[in-house]
mmCIF file of C-alpha atoms in Angstrom:
data_model
loop_
_atom_site.group_PDB
_atom_site.id
_atom_site.type_symbol
_atom_site.label_atom_id
_atom_site.label_comp_id
_atom_site.label_asym_id
_atom_site.label_seq_id
_atom_site.Cartn_x
_atom_site.Cartn_y
_atom_site.Cartn_z
ATOM 1 C CA UNK A 12 4.023 -17.762 -7.385
ATOM 2 C CA UNK A 13 6.776 -17.164 -9.915
ATOM 3 C CA UNK A 14 7.634 -13.468 -10.109
ATOM 4 C CA UNK A 15 8.171 -13.435 -13.882
ATOM 5 C CA UNK A 16 4.735 -14.926 -14.555
ATOM 6 C CA UNK A 17 3.150 -12.370 -12.240
ATOM 7 C CA UNK A 18 4.952 -9.551 -14.044
ATOM 8 C CA UNK A 19 3.653 -10.826 -17.374
ATOM 9 C CA UNK A 20 0.115 -10.943 -15.970
ATOM 10 C CA UNK A 21 0.444 -7.410 -14.599
ATOM 11 C CA UNK A 22 1.756 -6.149 -17.924
ATOM 12 C CA UNK A 23 -1.395 -7.550 -19.585
ATOM 13 C CA UNK A 24 -3.738 -6.029 -16.998
ATOM 14 C CA UNK A 25 -2.217 -2.583 -16.499
ATOM 15 C CA UNK A 26 -1.408 0.395 -18.717
ATOM 16 C CA UNK A 27 2.336 0.733 -19.327
ATOM 17 C CA UNK A 28 2.797 3.691 -16.962
ATOM 18 C CA UNK A 29 1.055 1.878 -14.109
ATOM 19 C CA UNK A 30 3.026 -1.303 -14.805
ATOM 20 C CA UNK A 31 6.267 0.693 -14.593
ATOM 21 C CA UNK A 32 5.061 2.221 -11.304
ATOM 22 C CA UNK A 33 4.433 -1.276 -9.921
ATOM 23 C CA UNK A 34 7.946 -2.373 -10.886
ATOM 24 C CA UNK A 35 9.426 0.710 -9.178
ATOM 25 C CA UNK A 36 7.364 0.055 -6.049
ATOM 26 C CA UNK A 37 8.595 -3.554 -5.996
ATOM 27 C CA UNK A 38 12.231 -2.457 -6.386
ATOM 28 C CA UNK A 39 11.859 0.211 -3.689
ATOM 29 C CA UNK A 40 10.129 -2.274 -1.390
ATOM 30 C CA UNK A 41 12.950 -4.794 -1.819
ATOM 31 C CA UNK A 42 15.506 -2.105 -0.950
ATOM 32 C CA UNK A 43 13.525 -1.159 2.161
ATOM 33 C CA UNK A 44 13.160 -4.838 3.088
ATOM 34 C CA UNK A 45 16.945 -5.267 2.978
ATOM 35 C CA UNK A 46 17.419 -2.094 5.017
ATOM 36 C CA UNK A 47 14.938 -3.187 7.701
ATOM 37 C CA UNK A 48 15.797 -6.895 7.580
ATOM 38 C CA UNK A 49 12.378 -8.019 6.333
ATOM 39 C CA UNK A 50 11.697 -10.933 3.955
ATOM 40 C CA UNK A 51 12.364 -9.570 0.444
ATOM 41 C CA UNK A 52 10.462 -12.298 -1.380
ATOM 42 C CA UNK A 53 7.214 -11.688 0.500
ATOM 43 C CA UNK A 54 7.628 -7.916 0.245
ATOM 44 C CA UNK A 55 8.219 -8.115 -3.507
ATOM 45 C CA UNK A 56 5.163 -10.311 -4.011
ATOM 46 C CA UNK A 57 2.917 -7.884 -2.106
ATOM 47 C CA UNK A 58 4.369 -4.894 -3.949
ATOM 48 C CA UNK A 59 3.818 -6.509 -7.329
ATOM 49 C CA UNK A 60 0.192 -7.289 -6.503
ATOM 50 C CA UNK A 61 -0.607 -3.939 -4.880
ATOM 51 C CA UNK A 62 -2.203 -2.288 -7.945
ATOM 52 C CA UNK A 63 -3.470 -5.363 -9.803
ATOM 53 C CA UNK A 64 -7.073 -4.091 -9.549
ATOM 54 C CA UNK A 65 -6.278 -0.404 -10.124
ATOM 55 C CA UNK A 66 -7.954 -0.260 -13.533
ATOM 56 C CA UNK A 67 -10.980 -2.423 -12.845
ATOM 57 C CA UNK A 68 -14.382 -0.850 -13.306
ATOM 58 C CA UNK A 69 -15.799 0.476 -10.017
ATOM 59 C CA UNK A 70 -18.865 -1.769 -10.390
ATOM 60 C CA UNK A 71 -16.604 -4.858 -10.594
ATOM 61 C CA UNK A 72 -14.653 -3.772 -7.526
ATOM 62 C CA UNK A 73 -17.878 -3.079 -5.630
ATOM 63 C CA UNK A 74 -19.121 -6.581 -6.430
ATOM 64 C CA UNK A 75 -15.873 -8.179 -5.235
ATOM 65 C CA UNK A 76 -15.869 -6.156 -2.000
ATOM 66 C CA UNK A 77 -19.485 -7.020 -1.216
ATOM 67 C CA UNK A 78 -19.181 -10.684 -2.212
ATOM 68 C CA UNK A 79 -16.015 -11.385 -0.228
ATOM 69 C CA UNK A 80 -16.844 -9.608 3.013
ATOM 70 C CA UNK A 81 -14.415 -6.722 2.799
ATOM 71 C CA UNK A 82 -15.050 -3.589 4.850
ATOM 72 C CA UNK A 83 -18.140 -2.091 3.196
ATOM 73 C CA UNK A 84 -17.299 1.310 4.704
ATOM 74 C CA UNK A 85 -14.946 1.580 1.719
ATOM 75 C CA UNK A 86 -17.962 1.849 -0.553
ATOM 76 C CA UNK A 87 -18.943 5.150 1.086
ATOM 77 C CA UNK A 88 -15.555 6.636 0.127
ATOM 78 C CA UNK A 89 -14.150 7.453 -3.313
ATOM 79 C CA UNK A 90 -13.663 4.380 -5.483
ATOM 80 C CA UNK A 91 -9.937 5.187 -5.666
ATOM 81 C CA UNK A 92 -9.636 3.309 -2.357
ATOM 82 C CA UNK A 93 -11.461 0.222 -3.579
ATOM 83 C CA UNK A 94 -8.658 -1.245 -5.695
ATOM 84 C CA UNK A 95 -6.660 -2.261 -2.619
ATOM 85 C CA UNK A 96 -9.430 -4.477 -1.251
ATOM 86 C CA UNK A 97 -10.206 -5.811 -4.729
ATOM 87 C CA UNK A 98 -6.495 -6.527 -5.261
ATOM 88 C CA UNK A 99 -6.330 -8.542 -2.061
ATOM 89 C CA UNK A 100 -9.293 -10.621 -3.208
ATOM 90 C CA UNK A 101 -7.768 -11.217 -6.648
ATOM 91 C CA UNK A 102 -4.414 -12.237 -5.128
ATOM 92 C CA UNK A 103 -6.134 -14.687 -2.813
ATOM 93 C CA UNK A 104 -8.930 -16.079 -4.989
ATOM 94 C CA UNK A 105 -7.357 -15.965 -8.467
ATOM 95 C CA UNK A 106 -3.662 -16.441 -7.688
ATOM 96 C CA UNK A 107 -3.956 -18.540 -4.504
ATOM 97 C CA UNK A 108 -1.877 -16.245 -2.302
ATOM 98 C CA UNK A 109 -2.391 -17.399 1.295
ATOM 99 C CA UNK A 110 0.211 -15.374 3.215
ATOM 100 C CA UNK A 111 -1.828 -13.015 5.437
ATOM 101 C CA UNK A 112 0.972 -10.427 5.662
ATOM 102 C CA UNK A 113 1.194 -10.291 1.858
ATOM 103 C CA UNK A 114 -2.592 -10.085 1.514
ATOM 104 C CA UNK A 115 -2.809 -7.364 4.158
ATOM 105 C CA UNK A 116 -0.005 -5.399 2.520
ATOM 106 C CA UNK A 117 -2.033 -5.383 -0.695
ATOM 107 C CA UNK A 118 -5.254 -4.545 1.160
ATOM 108 C CA UNK A 119 -3.888 -1.672 3.255
ATOM 109 C CA UNK A 120 -1.393 -0.048 0.883
ATOM 110 C CA UNK A 121 -3.728 2.915 0.313
ATOM 111 C CA UNK A 122 -5.165 3.517 3.778
ATOM 112 C CA UNK A 123 -2.749 1.955 6.221
ATOM 113 C CA UNK A 124 -4.211 0.654 9.471
ATOM 114 C CA UNK A 125 -3.309 0.219 13.115
ATOM 115 C CA UNK A 126 -1.265 -2.895 13.822
ATOM 116 C CA UNK A 127 0.499 -3.135 10.459
ATOM 117 C CA UNK A 128 3.197 -5.765 9.999
ATOM 118 C CA UNK A 129 6.640 -4.735 8.713
ATOM 119 C CA UNK A 130 5.686 -6.083 5.256
ATOM 120 C CA UNK A 131 2.555 -3.921 5.208
ATOM 121 C CA UNK A 132 4.503 -0.835 6.266
ATOM 122 C CA UNK A 133 7.175 -1.364 3.637
ATOM 123 C CA UNK A 134 4.657 -1.682 0.786
ATOM 124 C CA UNK A 135 2.770 1.406 2.020
ATOM 125 C CA UNK A 136 5.988 3.432 2.188
ATOM 126 C CA UNK A 137 7.395 2.106 -1.106
ATOM 127 C CA UNK A 138 4.195 3.040 -2.945
ATOM 128 C CA UNK A 139 4.545 6.614 -1.712
ATOM 129 C CA UNK A 140 8.292 7.132 -2.191
ATOM 130 C CA UNK A 141 9.130 5.134 -5.334
ATOM 131 C CA UNK A 142 11.445 7.049 -7.724
ATOM 132 C CA UNK A 143 8.659 8.025 -10.142
ATOM 133 C CA UNK A 144 6.864 10.094 -7.519
ATOM 134 C CA UNK A 145 7.489 13.834 -7.429
ATOM 135 C CA UNK A 146 5.901 16.156 -4.879
ATOM 136 C CA UNK A 147 7.103 18.677 -2.296
ATOM 137 C CA UNK A 148 8.789 16.878 0.607
ATOM 138 C CA UNK A 149 9.425 13.594 -1.244
ATOM 139 C CA UNK A 150 13.188 13.687 -0.663
ATOM 140 C CA UNK A 151 12.711 13.972 3.087
ATOM 141 C CA UNK A 152 10.337 10.990 3.024
ATOM 142 C CA UNK A 153 12.878 8.985 1.023
ATOM 143 C CA UNK A 154 15.567 9.504 3.661
ATOM 144 C CA UNK A 155 15.361 6.373 5.806
ATOM 145 C CA UNK A 156 18.924 6.163 7.109
ATOM 146 C CA UNK A 157 18.927 6.263 10.895
ATOM 147 C CA UNK A 158 15.126 6.117 11.095
ATOM 148 C CA UNK A 159 13.079 3.235 12.405
ATOM 149 C CA UNK A 160 10.445 1.751 10.118
ATOM 150 C CA UNK A 161 7.791 3.123 12.477
ATOM 151 C CA UNK A 162 9.242 6.628 12.152
ATOM 152 C CA UNK A 163 9.289 6.367 8.354
ATOM 153 C CA UNK A 164 5.724 5.061 8.407
ATOM 154 C CA UNK A 165 4.652 7.918 10.680
ATOM 155 C CA UNK A 166 6.159 10.470 8.314
ATOM 156 C CA UNK A 167 4.507 8.873 5.274
ATOM 157 C CA UNK A 168 1.037 8.496 6.778
ATOM 158 C CA UNK A 169 1.280 12.059 8.135
ATOM 159 C CA UNK A 170 2.093 13.312 4.649
ATOM 160 C CA UNK A 171 -0.818 11.379 3.136
ATOM 161 C CA UNK A 172 -3.342 12.631 5.676
ATOM 162 C CA UNK A 173 -2.114 16.210 5.339
ATOM 163 C CA UNK A 174 -2.551 15.941 1.566
ATOM 164 C CA UNK A 175 -6.131 14.708 2.006
ATOM 165 C CA UNK A 176 -6.938 17.444 4.516
ATOM 166 C CA UNK A 177 -5.413 20.156 2.335
ATOM 167 C CA UNK A 178 -7.615 18.968 -0.541
ATOM 168 C CA UNK A 179 -10.753 18.587 1.625
ATOM 169 C CA UNK A 180 -10.973 14.849 0.984
ATOM 170 C CA UNK A 181 -12.545 12.539 3.554
ATOM 171 C CA UNK A 182 -10.007 10.428 5.459
ATOM 172 C CA UNK A 183 -10.802 6.731 5.829
ATOM 173 C CA UNK A 184 -10.932 5.683 9.524
ATOM 174 C CA UNK A 185 -8.132 3.107 9.113
ATOM 175 C CA UNK A 186 -5.804 5.919 8.029
ATOM 176 C CA UNK A 187 -6.574 7.943 11.136
ATOM 177 C CA UNK A 188 -5.989 4.905 13.361
ATOM 178 C CA UNK A 189 -2.692 4.249 11.574
ATOM 179 C CA UNK A 190 -1.640 7.865 12.045
ATOM 180 C CA UNK A 191 -2.605 7.906 15.729
ATOM 181 C CA UNK A 192 -0.756 4.658 16.419
ATOM 182 C CA UNK A 193 2.478 5.840 14.795
ATOM 183 C CA UNK A 194 2.388 9.289 16.393
ATOM 184 C CA UNK A 195 1.839 7.686 19.789
ATOM 185 C CA UNK A 196 4.680 5.192 19.209
ATOM 186 C CA UNK A 197 7.158 7.946 18.384
ATOM 187 C CA UNK A 198 5.972 10.069 21.336
ATOM 188 C CA UNK A 199 6.473 7.130 23.704
ATOM 189 C CA UNK A 200 10.022 6.627 22.413
ATOM 190 C CA UNK A 201 10.833 10.295 23.017
ATOM 191 C CA UNK A 202 9.485 10.095 26.558
ATOM 192 C CA UNK A 203 11.401 6.961 27.539
#
């Protein structure tokens, strides 16, 4: 898919502030892809698609999730999580994206999951650390020099889960599995 056409479609679908966020996520993701030697084109495509469904009505997202066999556990959590699954479906069914890593990066950019590919991790991280974000600890999360992608992912998913816990928000099971996997990976490296 041609990037410029996708950007034009996103600009039509999204409010200006969200569109600008998507562009910053894509730029951040490309920078991370270069840093970690991951395919920039695939990373950029996933990053551009990641919020395509963000402003859909919850009823529309629910219908897509149910119709296309996505994890219906999502529907028992706040609809803020639904746009990732809906976005994956739109990318695949409307825009004919077939690359599973790209589709999974769209699908799991909000929750993470165990067994993420480098493309998935980069989109997850880029969405959290893009330059428009401002929250305590952001600068530490943005520091990737000398850190493995798994370490950066661990720090980002830890931050996200802590935020949810501090605000008494239910944590989706995929997020907990993602957290556990990355904590265990970094512990194993320390022990070896």
